[in-house]
Coordinates of C-alpha atoms in Angstrom, one line a residue:
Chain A
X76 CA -5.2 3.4 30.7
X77 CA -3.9 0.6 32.8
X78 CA 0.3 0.9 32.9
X79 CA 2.3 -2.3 34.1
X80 CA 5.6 -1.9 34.8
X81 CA 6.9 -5.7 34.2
X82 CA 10.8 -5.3 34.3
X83 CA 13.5 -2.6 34.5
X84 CA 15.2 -4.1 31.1
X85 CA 12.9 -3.7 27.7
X86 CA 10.5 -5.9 26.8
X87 CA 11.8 -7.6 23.8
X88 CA 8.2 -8.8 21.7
X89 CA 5.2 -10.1 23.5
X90 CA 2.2 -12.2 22.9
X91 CA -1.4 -12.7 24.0
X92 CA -3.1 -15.8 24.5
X93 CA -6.3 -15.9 22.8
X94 CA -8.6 -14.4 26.3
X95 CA -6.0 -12.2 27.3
X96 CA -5.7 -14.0 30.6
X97 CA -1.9 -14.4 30.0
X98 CA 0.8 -12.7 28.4
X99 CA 4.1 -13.7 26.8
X100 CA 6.7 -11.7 26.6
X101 CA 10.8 -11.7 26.2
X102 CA 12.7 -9.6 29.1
X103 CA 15.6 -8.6 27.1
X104 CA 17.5 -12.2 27.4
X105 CA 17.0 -15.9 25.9
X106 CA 13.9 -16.8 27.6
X107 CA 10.5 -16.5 27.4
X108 CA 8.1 -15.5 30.2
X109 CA 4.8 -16.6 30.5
X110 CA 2.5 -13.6 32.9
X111 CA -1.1 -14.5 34.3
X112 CA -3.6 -11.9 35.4
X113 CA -4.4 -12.6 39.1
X114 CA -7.2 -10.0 39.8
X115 CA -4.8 -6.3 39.6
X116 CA -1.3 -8.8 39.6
X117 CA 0.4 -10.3 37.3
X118 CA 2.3 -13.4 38.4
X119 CA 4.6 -15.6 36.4
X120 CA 3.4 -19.2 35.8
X121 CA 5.7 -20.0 32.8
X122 CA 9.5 -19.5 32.1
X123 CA 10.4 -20.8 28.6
X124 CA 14.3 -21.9 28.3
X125 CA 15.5 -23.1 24.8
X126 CA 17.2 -20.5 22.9
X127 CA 20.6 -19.6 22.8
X128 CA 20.1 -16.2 21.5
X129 CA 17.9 -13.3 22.3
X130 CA 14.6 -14.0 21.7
X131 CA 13.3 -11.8 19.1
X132 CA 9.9 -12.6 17.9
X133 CA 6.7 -14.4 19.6
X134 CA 3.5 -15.1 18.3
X135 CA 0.5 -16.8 20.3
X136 CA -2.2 -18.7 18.0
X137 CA -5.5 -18.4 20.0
X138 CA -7.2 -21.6 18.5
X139 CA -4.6 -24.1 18.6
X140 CA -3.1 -22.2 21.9
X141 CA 0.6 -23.0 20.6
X142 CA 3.5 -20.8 20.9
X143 CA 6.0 -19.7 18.0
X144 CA 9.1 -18.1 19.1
X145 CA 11.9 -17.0 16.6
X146 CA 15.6 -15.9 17.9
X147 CA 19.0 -14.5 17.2
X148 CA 19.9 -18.4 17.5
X149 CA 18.7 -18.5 13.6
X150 CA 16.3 -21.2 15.3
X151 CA 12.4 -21.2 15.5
X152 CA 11.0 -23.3 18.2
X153 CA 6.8 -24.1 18.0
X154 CA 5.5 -24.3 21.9
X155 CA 3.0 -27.2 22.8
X156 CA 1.0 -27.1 26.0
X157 CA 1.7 -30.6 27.5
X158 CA -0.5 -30.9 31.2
X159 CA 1.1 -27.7 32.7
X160 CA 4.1 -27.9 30.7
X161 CA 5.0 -25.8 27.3
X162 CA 7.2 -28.6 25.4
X163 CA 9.2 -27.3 22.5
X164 CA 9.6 -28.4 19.0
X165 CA 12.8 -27.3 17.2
X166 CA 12.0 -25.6 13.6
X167 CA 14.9 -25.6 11.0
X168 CA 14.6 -22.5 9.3
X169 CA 17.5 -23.2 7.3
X170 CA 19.0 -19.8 7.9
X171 CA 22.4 -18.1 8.7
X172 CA 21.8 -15.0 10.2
X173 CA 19.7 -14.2 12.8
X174 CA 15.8 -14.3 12.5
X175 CA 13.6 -11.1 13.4
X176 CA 9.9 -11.9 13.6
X177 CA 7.3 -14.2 13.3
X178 CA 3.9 -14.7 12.9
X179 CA 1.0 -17.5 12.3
X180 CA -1.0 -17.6 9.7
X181 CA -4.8 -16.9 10.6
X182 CA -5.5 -20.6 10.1
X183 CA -2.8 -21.6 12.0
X184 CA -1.6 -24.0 9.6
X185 CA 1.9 -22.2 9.1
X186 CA 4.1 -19.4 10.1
X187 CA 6.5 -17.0 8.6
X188 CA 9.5 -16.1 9.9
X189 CA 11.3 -12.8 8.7
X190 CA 15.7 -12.7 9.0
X191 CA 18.8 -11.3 8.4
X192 CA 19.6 -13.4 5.9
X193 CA 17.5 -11.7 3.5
X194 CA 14.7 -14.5 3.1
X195 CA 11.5 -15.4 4.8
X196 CA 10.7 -18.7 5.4
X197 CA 7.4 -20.1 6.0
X198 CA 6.8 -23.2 7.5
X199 CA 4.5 -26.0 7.5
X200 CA 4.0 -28.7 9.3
X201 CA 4.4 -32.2 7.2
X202 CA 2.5 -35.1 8.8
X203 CA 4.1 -38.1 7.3
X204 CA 7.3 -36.8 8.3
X205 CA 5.8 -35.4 11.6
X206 CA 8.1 -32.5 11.4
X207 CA 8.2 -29.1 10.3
X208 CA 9.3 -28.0 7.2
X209 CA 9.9 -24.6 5.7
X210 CA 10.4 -23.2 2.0
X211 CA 11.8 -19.4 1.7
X212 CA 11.0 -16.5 -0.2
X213 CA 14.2 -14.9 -1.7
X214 CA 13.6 -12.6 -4.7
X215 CA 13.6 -9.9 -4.8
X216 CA 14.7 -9.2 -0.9
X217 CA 17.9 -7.1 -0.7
X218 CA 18.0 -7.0 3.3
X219 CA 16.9 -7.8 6.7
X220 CA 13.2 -8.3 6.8
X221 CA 11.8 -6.5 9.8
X222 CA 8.1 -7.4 9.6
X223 CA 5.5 -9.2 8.9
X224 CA 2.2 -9.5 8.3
X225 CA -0.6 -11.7 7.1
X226 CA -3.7 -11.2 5.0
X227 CA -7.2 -12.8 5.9
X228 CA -6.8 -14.6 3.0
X229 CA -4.4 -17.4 5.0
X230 CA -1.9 -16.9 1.6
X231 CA -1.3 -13.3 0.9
X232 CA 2.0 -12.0 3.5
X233 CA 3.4 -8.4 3.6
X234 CA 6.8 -7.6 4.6
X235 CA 8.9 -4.8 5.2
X236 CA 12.3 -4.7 5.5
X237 CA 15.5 -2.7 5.6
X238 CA 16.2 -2.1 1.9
X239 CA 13.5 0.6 2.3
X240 CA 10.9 -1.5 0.8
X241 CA 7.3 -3.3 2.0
X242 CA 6.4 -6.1 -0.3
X243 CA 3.5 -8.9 -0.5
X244 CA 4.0 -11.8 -1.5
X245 CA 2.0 -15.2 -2.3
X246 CA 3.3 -17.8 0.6
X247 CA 0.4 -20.0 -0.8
X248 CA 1.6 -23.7 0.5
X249 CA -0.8 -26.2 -1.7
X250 CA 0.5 -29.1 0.7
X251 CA -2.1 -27.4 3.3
X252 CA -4.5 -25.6 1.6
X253 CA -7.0 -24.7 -1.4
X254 CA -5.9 -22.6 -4.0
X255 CA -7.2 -19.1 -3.4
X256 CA -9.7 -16.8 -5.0
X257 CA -8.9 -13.7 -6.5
X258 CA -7.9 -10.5 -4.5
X259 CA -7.8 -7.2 -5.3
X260 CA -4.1 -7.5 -5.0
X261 CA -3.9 -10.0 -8.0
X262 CA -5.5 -13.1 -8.8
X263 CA -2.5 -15.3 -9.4
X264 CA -0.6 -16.3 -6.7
X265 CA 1.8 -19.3 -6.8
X266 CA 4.5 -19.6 -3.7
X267 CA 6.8 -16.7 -3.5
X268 CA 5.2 -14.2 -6.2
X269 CA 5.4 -10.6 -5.8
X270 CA 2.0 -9.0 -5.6
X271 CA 3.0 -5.3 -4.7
X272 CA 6.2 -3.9 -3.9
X273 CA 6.5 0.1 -2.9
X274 CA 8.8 2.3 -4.7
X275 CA 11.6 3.1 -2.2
X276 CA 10.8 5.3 1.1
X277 CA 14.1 6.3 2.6
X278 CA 14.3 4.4 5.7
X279 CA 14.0 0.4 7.5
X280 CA 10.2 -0.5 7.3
X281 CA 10.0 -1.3 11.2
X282 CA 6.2 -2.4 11.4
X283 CA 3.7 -3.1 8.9
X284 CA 0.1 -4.0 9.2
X285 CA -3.1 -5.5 6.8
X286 CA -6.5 -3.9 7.9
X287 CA -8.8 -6.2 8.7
X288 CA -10.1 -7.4 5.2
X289 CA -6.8 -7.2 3.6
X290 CA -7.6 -4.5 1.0
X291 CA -5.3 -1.8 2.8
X292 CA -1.7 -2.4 4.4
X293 CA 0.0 0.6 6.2
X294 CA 3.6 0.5 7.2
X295 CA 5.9 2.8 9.0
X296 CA 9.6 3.6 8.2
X297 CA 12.5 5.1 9.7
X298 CA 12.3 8.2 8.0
X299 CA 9.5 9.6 9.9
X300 CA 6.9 8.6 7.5
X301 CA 3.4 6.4 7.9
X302 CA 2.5 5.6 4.1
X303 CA -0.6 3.3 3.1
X304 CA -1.5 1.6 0.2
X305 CA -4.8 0.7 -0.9
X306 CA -5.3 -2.2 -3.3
X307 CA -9.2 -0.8 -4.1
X308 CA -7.4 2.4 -5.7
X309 CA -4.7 0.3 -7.7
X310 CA -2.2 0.3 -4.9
X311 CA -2.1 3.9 -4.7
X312 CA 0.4 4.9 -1.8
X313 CA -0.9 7.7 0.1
X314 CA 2.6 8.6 2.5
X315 CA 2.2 11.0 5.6
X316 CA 6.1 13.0 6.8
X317 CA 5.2 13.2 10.3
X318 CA 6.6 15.5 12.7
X319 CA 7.6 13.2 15.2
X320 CA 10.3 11.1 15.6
X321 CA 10.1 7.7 13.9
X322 CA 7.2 5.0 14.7
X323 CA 8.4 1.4 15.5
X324 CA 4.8 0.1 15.6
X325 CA 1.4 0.5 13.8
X326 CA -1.9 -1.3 13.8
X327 CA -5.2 -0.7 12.1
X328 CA -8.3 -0.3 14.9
X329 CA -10.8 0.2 12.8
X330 CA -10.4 0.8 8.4
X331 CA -9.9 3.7 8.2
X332 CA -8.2 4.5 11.3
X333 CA -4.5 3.6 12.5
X334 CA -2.5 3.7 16.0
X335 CA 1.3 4.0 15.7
X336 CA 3.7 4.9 18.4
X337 CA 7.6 4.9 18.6
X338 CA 10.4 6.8 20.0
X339 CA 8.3 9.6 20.9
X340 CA 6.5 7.2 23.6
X341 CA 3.4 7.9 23.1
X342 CA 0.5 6.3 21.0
X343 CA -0.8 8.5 17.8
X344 CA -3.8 8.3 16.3
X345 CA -3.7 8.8 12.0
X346 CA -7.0 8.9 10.0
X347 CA -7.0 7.6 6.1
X348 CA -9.6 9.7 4.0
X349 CA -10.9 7.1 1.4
X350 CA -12.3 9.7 -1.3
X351 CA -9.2 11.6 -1.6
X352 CA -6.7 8.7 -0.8
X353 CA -4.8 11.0 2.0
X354 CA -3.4 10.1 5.5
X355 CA -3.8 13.0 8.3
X356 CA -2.5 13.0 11.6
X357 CA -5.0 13.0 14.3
X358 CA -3.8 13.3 17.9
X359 CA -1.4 12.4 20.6
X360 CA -3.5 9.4 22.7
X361 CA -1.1 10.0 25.4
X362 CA -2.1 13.4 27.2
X363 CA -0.7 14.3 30.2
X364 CA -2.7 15.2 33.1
X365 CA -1.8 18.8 33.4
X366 CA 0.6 19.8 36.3
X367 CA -0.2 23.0 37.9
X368 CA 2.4 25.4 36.6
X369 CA 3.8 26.7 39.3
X370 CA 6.5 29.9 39.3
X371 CA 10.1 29.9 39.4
X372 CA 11.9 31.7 41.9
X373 CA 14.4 34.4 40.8
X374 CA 16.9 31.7 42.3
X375 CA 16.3 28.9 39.8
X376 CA 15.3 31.2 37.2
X377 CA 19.3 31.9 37.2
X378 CA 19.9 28.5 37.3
X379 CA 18.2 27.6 34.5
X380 CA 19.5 30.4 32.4
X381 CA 23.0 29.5 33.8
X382 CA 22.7 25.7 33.3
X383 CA 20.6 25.6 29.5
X384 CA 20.8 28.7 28.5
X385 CA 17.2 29.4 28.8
X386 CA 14.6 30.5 31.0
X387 CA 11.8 28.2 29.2
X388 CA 9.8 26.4 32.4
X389 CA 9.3 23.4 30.3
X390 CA 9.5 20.2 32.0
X391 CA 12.4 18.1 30.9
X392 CA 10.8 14.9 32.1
X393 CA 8.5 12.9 30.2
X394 CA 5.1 13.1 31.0
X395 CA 3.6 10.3 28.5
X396 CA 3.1 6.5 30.3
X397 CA 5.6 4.8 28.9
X398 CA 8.9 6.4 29.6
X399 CA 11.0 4.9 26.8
X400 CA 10.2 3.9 23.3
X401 CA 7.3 1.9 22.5
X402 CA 8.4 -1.0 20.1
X403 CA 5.2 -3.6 19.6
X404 CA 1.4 -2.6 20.0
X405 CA -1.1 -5.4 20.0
X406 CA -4.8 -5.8 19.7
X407 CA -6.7 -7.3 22.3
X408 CA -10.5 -7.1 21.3
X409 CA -12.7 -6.1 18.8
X410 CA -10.5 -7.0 16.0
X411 CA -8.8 -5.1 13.6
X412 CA -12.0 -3.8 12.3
X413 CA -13.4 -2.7 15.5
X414 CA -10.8 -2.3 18.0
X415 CA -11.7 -1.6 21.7
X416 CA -8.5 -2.0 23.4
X417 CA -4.8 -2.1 22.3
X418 CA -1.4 -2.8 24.6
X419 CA 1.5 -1.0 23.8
X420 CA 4.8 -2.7 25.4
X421 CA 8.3 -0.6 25.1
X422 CA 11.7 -0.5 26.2
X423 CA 10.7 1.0 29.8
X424 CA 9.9 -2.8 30.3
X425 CA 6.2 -1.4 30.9
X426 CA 3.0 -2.8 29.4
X427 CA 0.1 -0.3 28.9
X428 CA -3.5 -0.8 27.8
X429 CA -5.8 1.2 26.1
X430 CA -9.1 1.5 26.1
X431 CA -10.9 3.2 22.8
X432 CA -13.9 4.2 24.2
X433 CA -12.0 6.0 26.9
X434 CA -9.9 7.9 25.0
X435 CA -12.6 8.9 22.5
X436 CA -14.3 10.6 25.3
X437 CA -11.2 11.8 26.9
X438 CA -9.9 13.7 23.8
X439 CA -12.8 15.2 23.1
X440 CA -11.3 16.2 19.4
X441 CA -10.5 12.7 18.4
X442 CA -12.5 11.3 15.6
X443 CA -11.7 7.3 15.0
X444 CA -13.5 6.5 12.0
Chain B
X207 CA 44.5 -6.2 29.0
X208 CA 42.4 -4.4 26.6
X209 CA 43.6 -5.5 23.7
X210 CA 43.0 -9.1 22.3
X211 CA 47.1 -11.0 22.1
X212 CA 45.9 -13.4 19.1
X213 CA 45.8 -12.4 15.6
X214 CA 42.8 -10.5 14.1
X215 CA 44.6 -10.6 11.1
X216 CA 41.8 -12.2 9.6
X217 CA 39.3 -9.6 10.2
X218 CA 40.4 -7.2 8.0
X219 CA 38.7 -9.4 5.2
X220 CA 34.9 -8.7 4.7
X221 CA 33.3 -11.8 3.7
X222 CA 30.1 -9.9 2.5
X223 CA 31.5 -8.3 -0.3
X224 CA 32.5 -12.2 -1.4
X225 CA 28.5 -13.1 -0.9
X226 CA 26.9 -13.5 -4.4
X227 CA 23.5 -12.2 -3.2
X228 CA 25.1 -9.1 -1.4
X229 CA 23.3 -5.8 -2.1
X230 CA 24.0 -3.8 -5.3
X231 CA 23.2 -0.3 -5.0
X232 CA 21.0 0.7 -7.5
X233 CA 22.3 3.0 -10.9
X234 CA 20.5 5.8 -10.6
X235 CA 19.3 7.1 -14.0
X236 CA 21.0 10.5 -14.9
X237 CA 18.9 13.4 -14.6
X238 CA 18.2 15.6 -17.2
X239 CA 20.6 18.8 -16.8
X240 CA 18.8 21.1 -15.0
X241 CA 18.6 24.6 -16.1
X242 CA 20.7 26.4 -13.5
X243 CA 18.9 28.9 -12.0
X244 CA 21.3 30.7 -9.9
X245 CA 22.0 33.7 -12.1
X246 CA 18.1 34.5 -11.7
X247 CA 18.2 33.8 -8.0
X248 CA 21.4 36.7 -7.6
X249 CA 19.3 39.0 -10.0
X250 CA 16.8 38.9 -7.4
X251 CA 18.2 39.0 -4.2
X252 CA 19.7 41.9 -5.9
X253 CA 16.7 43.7 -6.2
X254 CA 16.0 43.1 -2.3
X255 CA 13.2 40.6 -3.7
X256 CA 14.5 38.4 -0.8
X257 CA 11.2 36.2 -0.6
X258 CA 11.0 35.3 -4.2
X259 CA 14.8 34.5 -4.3
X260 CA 14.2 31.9 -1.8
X261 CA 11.5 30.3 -3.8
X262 CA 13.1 30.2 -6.9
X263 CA 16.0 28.5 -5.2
X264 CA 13.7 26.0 -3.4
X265 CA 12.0 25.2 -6.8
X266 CA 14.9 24.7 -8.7
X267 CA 17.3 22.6 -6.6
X268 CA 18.4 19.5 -8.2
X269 CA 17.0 16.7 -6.4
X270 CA 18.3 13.9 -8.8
X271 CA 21.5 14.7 -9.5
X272 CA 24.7 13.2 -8.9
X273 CA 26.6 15.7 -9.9
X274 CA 28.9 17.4 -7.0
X275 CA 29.7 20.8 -9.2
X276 CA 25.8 21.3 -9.4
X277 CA 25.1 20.7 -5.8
X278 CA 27.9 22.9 -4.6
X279 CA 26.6 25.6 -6.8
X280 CA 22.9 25.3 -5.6
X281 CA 24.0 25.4 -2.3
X282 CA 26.2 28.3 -2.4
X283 CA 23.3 30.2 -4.2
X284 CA 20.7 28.7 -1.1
X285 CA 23.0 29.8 1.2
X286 CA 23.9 33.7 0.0
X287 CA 20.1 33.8 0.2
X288 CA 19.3 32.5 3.7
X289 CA 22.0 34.7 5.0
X290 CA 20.4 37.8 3.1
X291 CA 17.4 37.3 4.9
X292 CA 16.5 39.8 8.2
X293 CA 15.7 38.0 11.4
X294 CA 12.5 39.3 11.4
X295 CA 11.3 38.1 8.1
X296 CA 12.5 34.5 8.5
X297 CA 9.4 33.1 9.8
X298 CA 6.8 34.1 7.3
X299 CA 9.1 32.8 4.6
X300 CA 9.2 29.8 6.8
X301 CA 5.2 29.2 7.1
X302 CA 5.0 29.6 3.0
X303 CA 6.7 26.6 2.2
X304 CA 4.8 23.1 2.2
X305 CA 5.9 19.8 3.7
X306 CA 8.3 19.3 0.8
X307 CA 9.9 22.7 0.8
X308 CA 10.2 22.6 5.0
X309 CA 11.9 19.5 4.4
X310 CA 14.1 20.6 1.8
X311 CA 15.2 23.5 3.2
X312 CA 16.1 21.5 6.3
X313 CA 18.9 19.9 4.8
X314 CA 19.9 22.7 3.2
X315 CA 20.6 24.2 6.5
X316 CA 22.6 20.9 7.9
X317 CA 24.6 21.4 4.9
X318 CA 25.3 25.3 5.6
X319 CA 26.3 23.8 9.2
X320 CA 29.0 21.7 7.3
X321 CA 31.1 24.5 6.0
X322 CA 30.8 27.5 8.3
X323 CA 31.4 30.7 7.4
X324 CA 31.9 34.0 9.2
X325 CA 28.3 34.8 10.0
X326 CA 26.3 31.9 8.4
X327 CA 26.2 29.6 11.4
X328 CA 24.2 32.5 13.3
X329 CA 21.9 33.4 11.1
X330 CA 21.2 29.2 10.1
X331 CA 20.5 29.4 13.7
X332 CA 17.5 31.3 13.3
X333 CA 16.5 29.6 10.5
X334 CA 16.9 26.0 12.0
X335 CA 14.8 27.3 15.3
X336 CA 11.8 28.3 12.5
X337 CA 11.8 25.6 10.3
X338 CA 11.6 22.9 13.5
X339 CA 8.6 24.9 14.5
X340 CA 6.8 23.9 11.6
X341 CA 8.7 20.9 10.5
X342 CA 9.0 19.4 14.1
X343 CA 11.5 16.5 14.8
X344 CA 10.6 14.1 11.3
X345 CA 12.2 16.7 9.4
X346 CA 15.3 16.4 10.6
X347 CA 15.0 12.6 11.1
X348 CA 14.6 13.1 6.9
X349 CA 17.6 15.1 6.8
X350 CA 19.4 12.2 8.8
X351 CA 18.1 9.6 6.4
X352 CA 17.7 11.1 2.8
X353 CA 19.3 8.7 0.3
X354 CA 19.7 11.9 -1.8
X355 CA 21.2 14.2 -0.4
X356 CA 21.3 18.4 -1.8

């Protein structure tokens, strides 16, 4: 596990260019720095000044290297690489509150951008015009939309969002591309149809995620839960109440396997069983090394008891990497199908990566699937 | 000066509530009137069946109701039978409940914590330290964000 400590303040929403060479990421304020791995350093090549608001959302297409950042501005800008210099292109989004994520379509042909105002907007570029151009999805949306995702499929777009609810919907644009085939999620999709919506969990869908051919999408919720739903069993929604406190993130690594991590700081591992449709917990990634316990004096054994009220030894410090909340994980190879390393970033302002094969021989329990 | 010296009049008004897209909770559909199972919980906890008391009364608590007579009532009858309950045998009633019941019983002991009386909050004590055992911290995040509340 290699840990990075980048900043003091958290780390906002990263990116990853497409050979992990260099690293966008938002410290906590209006701009957006650009990282490059120099052997063990990281050095900043790239500071990215155009938003007036907090920059909440960045998304890195690997083919077309271009940049899509979304703020609290209500603005989108779309970053070209011009000689050494990122130029931006101002987006109208068209919306009044501020905007949440983002995140490019596998083609790269458009990108959706989740808000406050209750809508999503997804945006293609218009050549005659030579602008970009966006067309929202309202209904049935009743609040902020946290989330997004997009199927393989280049149409098909989950969302979750803060009226307890993750959605798909079409975002099919025919301006830029074919009509689809048939899905197992439905097979007619014209711009802005709902193609599954779950019945309601009880808390803010913070991060939701398609496996990698789109039949499954997992999301997790405020309410301690990590719920899947699986559109080769009808949509069936197989929910897991974990014991933890809530996950902010979650990723598929391989199909049948999922790493979430949130408050609790440290990166979980949750197995889906396809013939019975059931979600189990699987392990902590994040064990300590243990610290050799040793004894309390008499002397702070009164202290303790005097200061909490108990005599438990138990450290009160937090042994896991990251020492704050994790808020984004990322792949960076192998796919969502075969994952071989993921980076967690968090409000510690630390950036972690984590190897699979490591930690499948580390935790000698841990069965990835 | 702490205190802003111009007007804020004006922010007394919520424009949201103006907003013709603004959220609408949901009608919930009235629940079919539960058959009220306290007198057979009392009957119970009577006989010193203590275990089976607490069952029944995690079986039959009205989730869907709105009704705030009902709720009072099933928690009144929850908690006579938590506090009839030795310290000693809190635990195994704890570990016989699933997911659901830990859950459940979890916000029945937040709302115990509500309205103290003489000796509940001691013995809810107990209870809470047992149930986060087995329910860990997600339980009581649940607790914190149930849209329905016992």
């Amino acid at each position: 596990m290699a840990y990075h400590s980048f900043l003091l303040e958290p780390i906002s929403c990263h990116a990853w260019n497409k050979d992990r060479t260099q690293i966008a990421l938002c410290p906590n304020n209006h701009e957006v720095h650009i990282y490059r791995k120099d052997g063990a350093k990281w050095s900043k090549i790239h500071e990215l000044k155009e938003h007036n608001g907090q920059v909440t959302g960045i998304d890195w297409a690997p083919e077309s290297n271009r940049l899509v950042t979304c703020g609290t501005d209500r603005n989108a800008y779309v970053w070209t690489l011009k000689g050494n210099v990122w130029k931006p292109t101002l987006v109208i989004l068209r919306i009044n509150r501020a905007a949440r994520c983002v995140k490019w379509s596998p083609k790269e042909n458009k990108f959706a951008v989740g808000s406050g105002s209750r809508l999503i907007s997804i945006c293609y570029f218009e050549q005659e015009n030579d602008w970009w151009v966006c067309k929202h999805i309202k209904k049935p949306i009743r609040s902020t939309v946290l989330s997004l995702d997009w199927h393989p499929n280049n149409v098909l777009l989950a969302a979750g969002s803060c009226d307890f609810k993750c959605r798909i919907f079409s975002a099919y644009i025919k301006e830029v591309e074919e009509r689809p085939s048939p899905t197992p999620w439905g097979s007619k999709m014209p711009f802005g149809e709902l193609m599954f919506e779950s019945s309601s969990s009880c808390g803010w869908v913070h991060s939701i995620c398609f496996s990698a051919s789109g039949s499954r999408v997992a999301w997790v919720s405020h309410d301690s839960t990590l719920c899947l739903a699986d559109a080769g069993k009808k949509m069936a929604v197989a929910s897991l109440c974990t014991e933890t406190l809530p996950l902010l993130a979650v990723t598929f690594i391989t199909e049948n396997s999922l790493v979430a991590a949130g408050h609790d700081c440290c990166p979980m591992l949750f197995t889906y069983e396809d013939s019975q449709g059931v979600l189990t917990f699987g392990g902590k990634l994040d064990v300590p090394k243990q610290s050799s316990q040793r004894g309390l004096t008499a002397r702070e054994r009164f202290q303790n008891l005097d200061k909490k009220a108990s005599s438990d030894t138990a450290n009160a410090t937090l042994d896991t990497l990251h020492k704050n909340s994790i808020s984004q994980i990322s792949v960076l190879t192998g796919g969502k199908d075969k994952c071989s390393q993921f980076c967690t970033t968090g409000m510690d302002g630390g950036m972690s990566i984590w190897d699979v094969k490591s930690l499948e021989s580390a935790l000698k329990d841990l069965k990835i699937k | 000066m702490a205190r802003s010296t111009l007007s804020s009049r004006f922010r007394r008004l919520d424009i949201d509530q103006y907003d013709e897209n603004r959220f609408v909770e949901e009608p919930e559909e009235a629940a079919a009137a539960e058959p009220d199972a306290s007198p057979e919980v009392e009957a119970l906890l009577r006989q010193g069946e203590a275990l089976r008391a607490f069952h029944t009364a995690i079986r039959s608590s009205p989730g869907n109701t709105r009704n705030p007579a009902m709720k009072e009532q099933a928690q009144g009858t929850m908690l006579k039978v938590l506090t009839s309950f030795k310290s000693s045998e809190i635990e195994q009633a704890v570990n016989s409940l699933d997911r659901n019941g830990v859950d459940l019983l979890m916000k029945y002991i937040y709302k115990g914590f509500e309205k103290p009386t003489e000796n509940s909050s001691a013995i809810l004590l107990q209870w809470h330290e047992k149930a986060l055992a087995v329910g860990g911290l997600g339980s009581i995040v649940r607790v914190l964000t149930a849209r329905k509340t016992v």
